mmCIF file of C-alpha atoms in Angstrom:
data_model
loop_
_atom_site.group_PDB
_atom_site.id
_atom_site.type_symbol
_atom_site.label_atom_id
_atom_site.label_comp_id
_atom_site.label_asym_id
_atom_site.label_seq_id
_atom_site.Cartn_x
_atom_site.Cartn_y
_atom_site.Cartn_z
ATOM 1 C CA UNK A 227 76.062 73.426 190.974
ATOM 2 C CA UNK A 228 75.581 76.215 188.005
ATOM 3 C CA UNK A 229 76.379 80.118 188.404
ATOM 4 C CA UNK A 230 72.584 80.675 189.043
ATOM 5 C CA UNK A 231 73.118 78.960 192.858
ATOM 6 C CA UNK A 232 75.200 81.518 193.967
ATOM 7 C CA UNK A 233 74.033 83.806 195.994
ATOM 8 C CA UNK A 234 76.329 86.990 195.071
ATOM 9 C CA UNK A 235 74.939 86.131 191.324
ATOM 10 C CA UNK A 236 76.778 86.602 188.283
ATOM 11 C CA UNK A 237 79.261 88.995 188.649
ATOM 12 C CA UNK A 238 80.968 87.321 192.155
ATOM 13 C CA UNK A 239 81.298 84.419 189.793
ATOM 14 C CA UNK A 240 82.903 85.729 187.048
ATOM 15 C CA UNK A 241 84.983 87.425 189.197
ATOM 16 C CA UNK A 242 85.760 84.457 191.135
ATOM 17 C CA UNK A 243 86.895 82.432 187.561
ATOM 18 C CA UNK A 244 88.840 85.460 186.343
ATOM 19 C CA UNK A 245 90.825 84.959 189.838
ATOM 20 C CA UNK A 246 90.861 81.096 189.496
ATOM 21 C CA UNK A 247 91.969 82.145 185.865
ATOM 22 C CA UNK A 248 94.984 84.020 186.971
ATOM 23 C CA UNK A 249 96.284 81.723 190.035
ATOM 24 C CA UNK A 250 96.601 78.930 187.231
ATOM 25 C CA UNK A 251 98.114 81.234 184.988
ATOM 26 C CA UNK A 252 100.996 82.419 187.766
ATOM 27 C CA UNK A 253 101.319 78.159 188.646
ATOM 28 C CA UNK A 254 101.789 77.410 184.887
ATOM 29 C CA UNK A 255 104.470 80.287 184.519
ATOM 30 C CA UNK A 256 106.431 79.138 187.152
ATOM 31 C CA UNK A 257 106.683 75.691 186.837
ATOM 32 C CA UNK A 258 108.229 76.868 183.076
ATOM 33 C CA UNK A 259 110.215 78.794 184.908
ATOM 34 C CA UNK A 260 111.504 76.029 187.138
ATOM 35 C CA UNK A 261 111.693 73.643 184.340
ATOM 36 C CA UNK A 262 114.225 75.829 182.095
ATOM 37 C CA UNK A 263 116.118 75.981 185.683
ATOM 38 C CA UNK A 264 116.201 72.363 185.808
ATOM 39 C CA UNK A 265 117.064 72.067 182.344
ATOM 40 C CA UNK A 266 119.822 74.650 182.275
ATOM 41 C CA UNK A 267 121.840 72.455 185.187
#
């Protein structure tokens, strides 16, 4: 499956990634933050 199958086109999928892009970003940040809590005990 390649960008070109979806049906909104380009921009729903870049849109889509930047989104994807920023869930993963908020997931990474807090499992830091819950690893310096762990480490801090």
């Amino acid at each position: 499956m390649t960008w070109n199958d979806m049906g909104s086109g380009m921009g729903f999928g870049m849109g889509f990634g930047w989104l994807f892009g920023l869930l993963i970003l908020v997931l990474v940040v807090l499992a830091i933050a819950a690893l310096i809590k762990y480490l801090r005990k």
